[in-house]
Amino acid sequence: KESSEKITDTNMRHTLLSILIMANTTAMAQTQVTEYHPGVTAEGVVYYLPKTSIKVAVRMEKTTYTPGEFCMYADKYLRANNVKEEGYSTYKIVGTNIYSYGEADKQKAYALKVNPKTAACNVRLADDGRLLAVNTDAPEEKQPPQPFKPTVKPAAANPRSFLSQEILAAGSVTKMAELTASEIYDLRESRNSLTKGEADFMPKDGEQLRLMLNSLDQQDRLLSSMFVGTISKDTTETVFTITPDKEIDKQVLFRMSAKLGLLDSDDMAGSPYYIYIKDLQTLPKTEILDEKAQKAKEKAEQAAKEKGNGLFVNVPSKIRVTIAEGNNKVAEYETTAGQFGRVELLSGDLFNKRFTTRLTLDPQSGAVDKLTAEEPK
């Protein structure tokens, strides 16, 4: 009986332990962690100031050579010299474009409480939480350039479709090449006759003549490609994104090879292209405060952050972005960047009930774009 009771007690303990583990696991599975998003809250508004990101769009052209079926007979039958018998591809950069855009700086999050005694209650935010405007409509953000879209090429014609039955029935490649070359010379002779007006069957009008000449040119071009090969060109665009927090001096952005194309920055098979970002130190000069005044200013800013009764804005500095291959400058661009400036607290007097204050900020840099304060009549 005692043994039976011990077994029952042990089973109950195991059962209770299993239930607790299952309950804990279920509770953990139901716990959801959501990313913090700024916006309007019950107490006010939480917003970000922006930082500036740089995009470098590199447009590259690829040239591809495809040898013709009769390439080894090009010199013999068409007197075409230096025709390569192996295909190849070459690459070159045909354009570099630099532009900038603003994004939320997660290190610059501030709260603005809605106070009945103030007029700063109509706040406009971007989708990512950047502060855009107060008491007025937000300015339109500058749209980035449209992504590059290659032109859709029509399907290339097959030169074999212009070969006669006699050529296709030839017993060897050499004979096919000989007959094809003879066909090319006949086409050129016919074209010359039409141009000189000596053809046996001359067209009735200029439009018919144009169509006949175009048809002869197309056949000549396609049949000749079976000897000299074809060259095609394709253009693609690669975009590099950089969000700098400090100056950059000669950093490899990418590498370029004429045979391999665009390469990673650490691939030594290509020549390096460098990026430079320089702070142009364009911040307006500030009043030099003594130690006591400086501490008072910092204390006021800290109080505004904690109480949410102050509005912070960026005072950005201008930067210069340069792309270079060695000492050869490829592209240059200047813009303002909030992360290279400082943050200032706007006076709370601007948003008291005595004034109707309207404020718009630059969406990219967070600088004050327009500020008006009208005293009601």
Tab-separated table of C-alpha atoms in Angstrom:
chain	number	residue	atom	x	y	z
A	1	LYS	CA	0.000	0.000	0.000
A	2	GLU	CA	2.839	2.431	0.903
A	3	SER	CA	4.613	1.552	-2.332
A	4	SER	CA	1.428	2.203	-4.308
A	5	GLU	CA	0.950	5.614	-2.617
A	6	LYS	CA	4.562	6.610	-3.424
A	7	ILE	CA	4.087	5.683	-7.086
A	8	THR	CA	0.835	7.690	-7.242
A	9	ASP	CA	2.483	10.730	-5.582
A	10	THR	CA	5.408	10.571	-7.995
A	11	ASN	CA	3.087	10.386	-11.010
A	12	MET	CA	1.124	13.401	-9.761
A	13	ARG	CA	4.322	15.425	-9.360
A	14	HIS	CA	5.404	14.566	-12.899
A	15	THR	CA	1.970	15.510	-14.220
A	16	LEU	CA	1.977	18.875	-12.410
A	17	LEU	CA	5.513	19.600	-13.634
A	18	SER	CA	4.486	18.826	-17.223
A	19	ILE	CA	1.482	21.160	-16.960
A	20	LEU	CA	3.665	23.984	-15.588
A	21	ILE	CA	6.219	23.525	-18.397
A	22	MET	CA	3.477	23.496	-21.025
A	23	ALA	CA	1.862	26.607	-19.539
A	24	ASN	CA	5.193	28.435	-19.438
A	25	THR	CA	5.975	27.413	-23.023
A	26	THR	CA	2.556	28.613	-24.185
A	27	ALA	CA	3.020	31.932	-22.397
A	28	MET	CA	6.422	32.392	-24.022
A	29	ALA	CA	4.993	31.536	-27.434
A	30	GLN	CA	2.286	34.157	-26.977
A	31	THR	CA	4.772	36.907	-26.048
A	32	GLN	CA	5.217	39.281	-28.977
A	33	VAL	CA	7.989	41.822	-29.293
A	34	THR	CA	7.076	44.720	-31.554
A	35	GLU	CA	9.408	47.333	-32.986
A	36	TYR	CA	9.050	50.827	-31.578
A	37	HIS	CA	7.333	53.218	-33.952
A	38	PRO	CA	7.157	56.973	-33.334
A	39	GLY	CA	3.928	58.898	-33.799
A	40	VAL	CA	0.983	60.368	-31.963
A	41	THR	CA	0.490	58.982	-28.461
A	42	ALA	CA	-1.996	59.684	-25.681
A	43	GLU	CA	0.390	62.211	-24.155
A	44	GLY	CA	1.760	63.833	-27.279
A	45	VAL	CA	4.032	63.104	-30.231
A	46	VAL	CA	7.292	61.185	-30.522
A	47	TYR	CA	9.437	61.995	-33.551
A	48	TYR	CA	12.843	61.430	-35.109
A	49	LEU	CA	15.180	63.919	-36.699
A	50	PRO	CA	16.650	62.763	-40.016
A	51	LYS	CA	20.101	61.802	-41.152
A	52	THR	CA	21.267	61.934	-44.742
A	53	SER	CA	22.126	58.859	-46.798
A	54	ILE	CA	24.078	58.897	-50.052
A	55	LYS	CA	23.361	56.736	-53.096
A	56	VAL	CA	25.908	56.242	-55.862
A	57	ALA	CA	24.397	54.835	-59.080
A	58	VAL	CA	27.009	53.349	-61.425
A	59	ARG	CA	25.885	52.654	-64.980
A	60	MET	CA	27.945	50.060	-66.829
A	61	GLU	CA	27.966	48.979	-70.474
A	62	LYS	CA	28.764	45.384	-71.402
A	63	THR	CA	29.961	44.675	-74.942
A	64	THR	CA	29.731	41.036	-76.049
A	65	TYR	CA	31.351	39.606	-79.191
A	66	THR	CA	29.988	36.332	-80.560
A	67	PRO	CA	32.030	34.707	-83.367
A	68	GLY	CA	30.248	33.696	-86.539
A	69	GLU	CA	29.733	30.152	-87.760
A	70	PHE	CA	32.158	30.698	-90.649
A	71	CYS	CA	34.646	32.914	-88.772
A	72	MET	CA	37.656	30.835	-89.855
A	73	TYR	CA	36.822	31.574	-93.507
A	74	ALA	CA	36.307	35.341	-93.099
A	75	ASP	CA	39.694	36.289	-94.546
A	76	LYS	CA	39.558	33.730	-97.349
A	77	TYR	CA	36.133	34.569	-98.769
A	78	LEU	CA	35.345	38.129	-97.564
A	79	ARG	CA	38.868	39.513	-97.109
A	80	ALA	CA	37.942	40.406	-93.508
A	81	ASN	CA	41.132	40.595	-91.424
A	82	ASN	CA	41.591	40.163	-87.662
A	83	VAL	CA	38.316	38.312	-87.147
A	84	LYS	CA	38.487	36.583	-83.768
A	85	GLU	CA	37.402	32.975	-83.484
A	86	GLU	CA	36.635	33.131	-79.731
A	87	GLY	CA	33.945	35.150	-78.041
A	88	TYR	CA	34.658	37.733	-75.347
A	89	SER	CA	33.010	40.421	-73.207
A	90	THR	CA	34.303	43.836	-72.174
A	91	TYR	CA	32.938	46.309	-69.625
A	92	LYS	CA	33.160	50.057	-69.160
A	93	ILE	CA	31.497	52.630	-66.916
A	94	VAL	CA	29.358	55.040	-68.926
A	95	GLY	CA	27.865	57.127	-66.116
A	96	THR	CA	27.969	57.820	-62.369
A	97	ASN	CA	25.161	59.635	-60.564
A	98	ILE	CA	25.150	60.696	-56.890
A	99	TYR	CA	22.038	61.733	-54.973
A	100	SER	CA	20.877	61.870	-51.363
A	101	TYR	CA	17.761	61.240	-49.288
A	102	GLY	CA	16.687	61.491	-45.653
A	103	GLU	CA	15.921	58.669	-43.259
A	104	ALA	CA	15.079	58.551	-39.553
A	105	ASP	CA	18.057	58.820	-37.204
A	106	LYS	CA	17.248	56.358	-34.411
A	107	GLN	CA	19.747	58.146	-32.157
A	108	LYS	CA	17.716	61.360	-32.332
A	109	ALA	CA	14.306	60.485	-30.889
A	110	TYR	CA	12.400	63.196	-29.020
A	111	ALA	CA	8.983	63.621	-27.412
A	112	LEU	CA	6.669	66.601	-27.705
A	113	LYS	CA	3.828	66.630	-25.205
A	114	VAL	CA	0.524	68.214	-26.141
A	115	ASN	CA	0.026	71.025	-23.685
A	116	PRO	CA	-3.192	73.091	-23.658
A	117	LYS	CA	-1.057	76.153	-23.020
A	118	THR	CA	0.897	75.724	-26.260
A	119	ALA	CA	-0.004	75.809	-29.932
A	120	ALA	CA	2.365	73.017	-31.043
A	121	CYS	CA	-0.268	70.314	-31.422
A	122	ASN	CA	-0.679	69.842	-35.196
A	123	VAL	CA	2.425	67.816	-36.057
A	124	ARG	CA	3.126	66.111	-39.395
A	125	LEU	CA	5.438	63.085	-39.521
A	126	ALA	CA	6.890	61.037	-42.364
A	127	ASP	CA	6.137	57.328	-42.593
A	128	ASP	CA	9.369	56.507	-40.759
A	129	GLY	CA	8.666	59.047	-37.972
A	130	ARG	CA	10.720	62.014	-39.147
A	131	LEU	CA	9.368	65.399	-38.094
A	132	LEU	CA	8.234	67.320	-41.189
A	133	ALA	CA	5.994	70.178	-40.085
A	134	VAL	CA	4.144	71.825	-37.194
A	135	ASN	CA	0.778	73.581	-37.685
A	136	THR	CA	1.058	73.435	-41.481
A	137	ASP	CA	1.240	71.010	-44.385
A	138	ALA	CA	4.414	69.010	-44.787
A	139	PRO	CA	6.670	69.864	-47.742
A	140	GLU	CA	6.921	67.355	-50.563
A	141	GLU	CA	9.999	65.200	-50.385
A	142	LYS	CA	12.355	65.324	-53.341
A	143	GLN	CA	11.834	62.145	-55.310
A	144	PRO	CA	14.972	60.115	-56.104
A	145	PRO	CA	15.805	59.410	-59.755
A	146	GLN	CA	13.818	56.600	-61.306
A	147	PRO	CA	15.635	53.230	-61.320
A	148	PHE	CA	17.349	52.516	-64.593
A	149	LYS	CA	15.391	50.199	-66.879
A	150	PRO	CA	17.242	48.632	-69.825
A	151	THR	CA	15.576	48.970	-73.212
A	152	VAL	CA	13.834	45.788	-74.273
A	153	LYS	CA	15.623	44.513	-77.366
A	154	PRO	CA	13.749	42.786	-80.160
A	155	ALA	CA	14.650	39.175	-80.806
A	156	ALA	CA	17.650	38.932	-83.115
A	157	ALA	CA	16.981	37.479	-86.569
A	158	ASN	CA	18.557	34.118	-87.375
A	159	PRO	CA	20.946	34.444	-90.343
A	160	ARG	CA	20.347	30.798	-91.253
A	161	SER	CA	16.806	31.716	-92.253
A	162	PHE	CA	18.314	33.590	-95.239
A	163	LEU	CA	20.387	30.638	-96.483
A	164	SER	CA	19.231	29.098	-99.745
A	165	GLN	CA	18.415	25.417	-100.185
A	166	GLU	CA	21.650	24.945	-102.119
A	167	ILE	CA	23.728	26.308	-99.234
A	168	LEU	CA	21.930	24.202	-96.612
A	169	ALA	CA	22.417	21.081	-98.714
A	170	ALA	CA	26.188	21.592	-99.054
A	171	GLY	CA	28.206	18.651	-97.838
A	172	SER	CA	30.770	20.562	-95.760
A	173	VAL	CA	31.183	23.732	-93.749
A	174	THR	CA	33.783	24.955	-96.227
A	175	LYS	CA	31.357	24.610	-99.134
A	176	MET	CA	28.594	26.334	-97.105
A	177	ALA	CA	30.937	29.219	-96.379
A	178	GLU	CA	31.903	29.521	-100.058
A	179	LEU	CA	28.295	29.558	-101.261
A	180	THR	CA	27.270	32.013	-98.515
A	181	ALA	CA	30.069	34.394	-99.513
A	182	SER	CA	28.914	34.166	-103.143
A	183	GLU	CA	25.381	35.043	-102.009
A	184	ILE	CA	26.719	38.094	-100.120
A	185	TYR	CA	28.507	39.378	-103.243
A	186	ASP	CA	25.321	38.903	-105.288
A	187	LEU	CA	23.371	40.965	-102.744
A	188	ARG	CA	25.922	43.774	-102.881
A	189	GLU	CA	25.894	43.754	-106.676
A	190	SER	CA	22.095	43.979	-106.671
A	191	ARG	CA	22.237	46.902	-104.259
A	192	ASN	CA	24.726	48.760	-106.437
A	193	SER	CA	22.530	48.205	-109.486
A	194	LEU	CA	19.495	49.602	-107.696
A	195	THR	CA	21.438	52.603	-106.454
A	196	LYS	CA	22.727	53.398	-109.949
A	197	GLY	CA	19.341	52.772	-111.574
A	198	GLU	CA	20.726	49.923	-113.703
A	199	ALA	CA	18.688	47.039	-112.223
A	200	ASP	CA	16.571	44.898	-114.526
A	201	PHE	CA	13.513	45.493	-112.362
A	202	MET	CA	13.574	49.018	-110.997
A	203	PRO	CA	11.031	50.032	-108.299
A	204	LYS	CA	8.131	52.284	-109.285
A	205	ASP	CA	8.634	54.916	-106.561
A	206	GLY	CA	11.060	56.074	-103.877
A	207	GLU	CA	9.300	54.230	-101.039
A	208	GLN	CA	9.540	50.898	-102.844
A	209	LEU	CA	13.213	51.575	-103.566
A	210	ARG	CA	13.826	52.292	-99.888
A	211	LEU	CA	12.158	49.040	-98.842
A	212	MET	CA	14.174	47.010	-101.347
A	213	LEU	CA	17.464	48.580	-100.257
A	214	ASN	CA	16.635	47.964	-96.567
A	215	SER	CA	15.882	44.307	-97.312
A	216	LEU	CA	19.165	43.870	-99.177
A	217	ASP	CA	21.097	45.583	-96.359
A	218	GLN	CA	19.496	43.322	-93.736
A	219	GLN	CA	20.332	40.152	-95.668
A	220	ASP	CA	23.903	41.351	-96.275
A	221	ARG	CA	24.364	42.213	-92.606
A	222	LEU	CA	22.999	38.909	-91.303
A	223	LEU	CA	24.865	36.699	-93.753
A	224	SER	CA	28.098	38.657	-93.168
A	225	SER	CA	27.690	38.102	-89.410
A	226	MET	CA	28.194	34.389	-90.038
A	227	PHE	CA	31.786	35.347	-90.946
A	228	VAL	CA	32.670	38.447	-88.914
A	229	GLY	CA	30.488	37.670	-85.869
A	230	THR	CA	28.103	39.939	-83.957
A	231	ILE	CA	28.597	42.603	-81.291
A	232	SER	CA	25.834	43.357	-78.769
A	233	LYS	CA	25.729	45.958	-76.009
A	234	ASP	CA	23.790	45.885	-72.738
A	235	THR	CA	23.629	48.550	-70.024
A	236	THR	CA	22.999	47.846	-66.332
A	237	GLU	CA	23.006	49.997	-63.192
A	238	THR	CA	24.297	49.172	-59.714
A	239	VAL	CA	23.442	51.405	-56.731
A	240	PHE	CA	25.667	51.718	-53.634
A	241	THR	CA	24.196	53.203	-50.431
A	242	ILE	CA	26.273	54.897	-47.732
A	243	THR	CA	25.069	56.574	-44.528
A	244	PRO	CA	28.194	58.298	-43.176
A	245	ASP	CA	28.568	59.324	-39.541
A	246	LYS	CA	31.982	60.885	-40.073
A	247	GLU	CA	34.289	62.011	-42.846
A	248	ILE	CA	35.597	59.357	-45.237
A	249	ASP	CA	39.051	59.632	-46.762
A	250	LYS	CA	39.835	57.348	-49.720
A	251	GLN	CA	37.638	54.360	-48.975
A	252	VAL	CA	37.232	51.725	-51.709
A	253	LEU	CA	33.599	51.809	-52.863
A	254	PHE	CA	33.904	49.144	-55.584
A	255	ARG	CA	36.376	47.755	-58.095
A	256	MET	CA	36.122	47.630	-61.857
A	257	SER	CA	37.609	45.211	-64.383
A	258	ALA	CA	37.371	45.606	-68.161
A	259	LYS	CA	37.045	41.823	-68.464
A	260	LEU	CA	35.000	40.966	-65.353
A	261	GLY	CA	32.873	44.064	-64.819
A	262	LEU	CA	31.879	45.510	-61.439
A	263	LEU	CA	33.523	43.748	-58.489
A	264	ASP	CA	33.342	43.875	-54.697
A	265	SER	CA	35.618	46.308	-52.888
A	266	ASP	CA	37.861	43.466	-51.644
A	267	ASP	CA	38.242	41.729	-55.024
A	268	MET	CA	41.764	42.569	-56.157
A	269	ALA	CA	41.044	41.578	-59.776
A	270	GLY	CA	39.800	45.086	-60.551
A	271	SER	CA	40.930	48.699	-60.267
A	272	PRO	CA	39.628	50.503	-57.153
A	273	TYR	CA	37.152	53.362	-57.245
A	274	TYR	CA	37.326	55.486	-54.091
A	275	ILE	CA	34.760	57.545	-52.235
A	276	TYR	CA	35.632	60.681	-50.265
A	277	ILE	CA	33.209	62.493	-47.935
A	278	LYS	CA	34.380	65.819	-46.551
A	279	ASP	CA	32.633	68.046	-44.025
A	280	LEU	CA	32.749	71.566	-45.478
A	281	GLN	CA	32.276	73.122	-42.004
A	282	THR	CA	29.399	75.387	-43.066
A	283	LEU	CA	27.666	75.516	-39.668
A	284	PRO	CA	26.746	79.041	-38.580
A	285	LYS	CA	28.897	80.338	-35.763
A	286	THR	CA	27.372	80.171	-32.314
A	287	GLU	CA	27.806	82.498	-29.424
A	288	ILE	CA	30.627	81.430	-27.130
A	289	LEU	CA	29.142	80.900	-23.688
A	290	ASP	CA	30.950	80.934	-20.405
A	291	GLU	CA	30.941	77.815	-18.268
A	292	LYS	CA	27.926	78.878	-16.213
A	293	ALA	CA	25.837	79.801	-19.260
A	294	GLN	CA	26.832	76.595	-21.037
A	295	LYS	CA	25.713	74.476	-18.082
A	296	ALA	CA	22.417	76.371	-17.934
A	297	LYS	CA	21.862	75.744	-21.634
A	298	GLU	CA	22.562	72.015	-21.290
A	299	LYS	CA	20.258	71.833	-18.265
A	300	ALA	CA	17.439	73.496	-20.201
A	301	GLU	CA	17.867	71.104	-23.124
A	302	GLN	CA	17.861	68.079	-20.820
A	303	ALA	CA	14.705	69.333	-19.094
A	304	ALA	CA	13.035	69.819	-22.477
A	305	LYS	CA	13.867	66.228	-23.438
A	306	GLU	CA	12.490	64.826	-20.199
A	307	LYS	CA	9.344	66.960	-20.039
A	308	GLY	CA	8.633	66.954	-23.767
A	309	ASN	CA	8.032	70.716	-23.866
A	310	GLY	CA	10.682	71.642	-26.417
A	311	LEU	CA	11.063	71.210	-30.151
A	312	PHE	CA	14.448	70.044	-31.434
A	313	VAL	CA	15.740	70.603	-34.974
A	314	ASN	CA	18.945	69.866	-36.879
A	315	VAL	CA	21.431	72.548	-37.848
A	316	PRO	CA	23.176	70.619	-40.651
A	317	SER	CA	26.549	71.121	-42.243
A	318	LYS	CA	27.246	70.784	-45.954
A	319	ILE	CA	29.307	67.816	-47.158
A	320	ARG	CA	31.067	67.061	-50.437
A	321	VAL	CA	30.971	63.542	-51.889
A	322	THR	CA	33.620	62.646	-54.464
A	323	ILE	CA	34.064	59.448	-56.481
A	324	ALA	CA	37.509	58.959	-58.014
A	325	GLU	CA	39.587	56.373	-59.833
A	326	GLY	CA	43.088	57.049	-58.585
A	327	ASN	CA	43.651	60.775	-59.169
A	328	ASN	CA	40.899	60.948	-61.804
A	329	LYS	CA	37.711	62.523	-60.418
A	330	VAL	CA	34.675	60.640	-61.748
A	331	ALA	CA	31.787	62.452	-60.008
A	332	GLU	CA	31.203	65.057	-57.288
A	333	TYR	CA	28.135	66.052	-55.277
A	334	GLU	CA	27.358	68.467	-52.439
A	335	THR	CA	24.454	68.338	-49.981
A	336	THR	CA	23.562	69.150	-46.379
A	337	ALA	CA	23.654	66.325	-43.826
A	338	GLY	CA	22.068	66.451	-40.385
A	339	GLN	CA	24.520	64.005	-38.826
A	340	PHE	CA	27.390	66.398	-39.603
A	341	GLY	CA	25.741	69.287	-37.773
A	342	ARG	CA	24.280	69.815	-34.345
A	343	VAL	CA	20.864	69.743	-32.673
A	344	GLU	CA	19.284	72.924	-31.365
A	345	LEU	CA	16.267	73.510	-29.130
A	346	LEU	CA	13.748	76.023	-30.463
A	347	SER	CA	12.449	78.544	-27.974
A	348	GLY	CA	9.225	77.498	-26.282
A	349	ASP	CA	7.946	81.064	-26.643
A	350	LEU	CA	7.372	80.331	-30.340
A	351	PHE	CA	4.568	77.929	-29.485
A	352	ASN	CA	2.631	79.769	-26.786
A	353	LYS	CA	-0.931	80.875	-27.279
A	354	ARG	CA	0.075	84.430	-28.218
A	355	PHE	CA	1.398	83.273	-31.586
A	356	THR	CA	0.277	81.103	-34.502
A	357	THR	CA	3.560	79.422	-35.357
A	358	ARG	CA	4.050	77.438	-38.561
A	359	LEU	CA	7.207	75.394	-39.005
A	360	THR	CA	8.439	73.210	-41.866
A	361	LEU	CA	11.653	71.195	-41.856
A	362	ASP	CA	13.807	69.944	-44.692
A	363	PRO	CA	12.868	66.220	-44.980
A	364	GLN	CA	16.430	65.274	-45.841
A	365	SER	CA	18.531	67.228	-43.348
A	366	GLY	CA	16.066	68.223	-40.593
A	367	ALA	CA	16.981	71.901	-40.918
A	368	VAL	CA	14.372	74.636	-40.473
A	369	ASP	CA	13.018	75.264	-43.956
A	370	LYS	CA	10.409	77.893	-43.055
A	371	LEU	CA	9.306	79.401	-39.735
A	372	THR	CA	6.533	81.966	-39.348
A	373	ALA	CA	5.041	83.269	-36.104
A	374	GLU	CA	1.969	85.471	-36.458
A	375	GLU	CA	0.457	87.313	-33.511
A	376	PRO	CA	-3.352	87.102	-33.656
A	377	LYS	CA	-5.208	90.371	-34.267
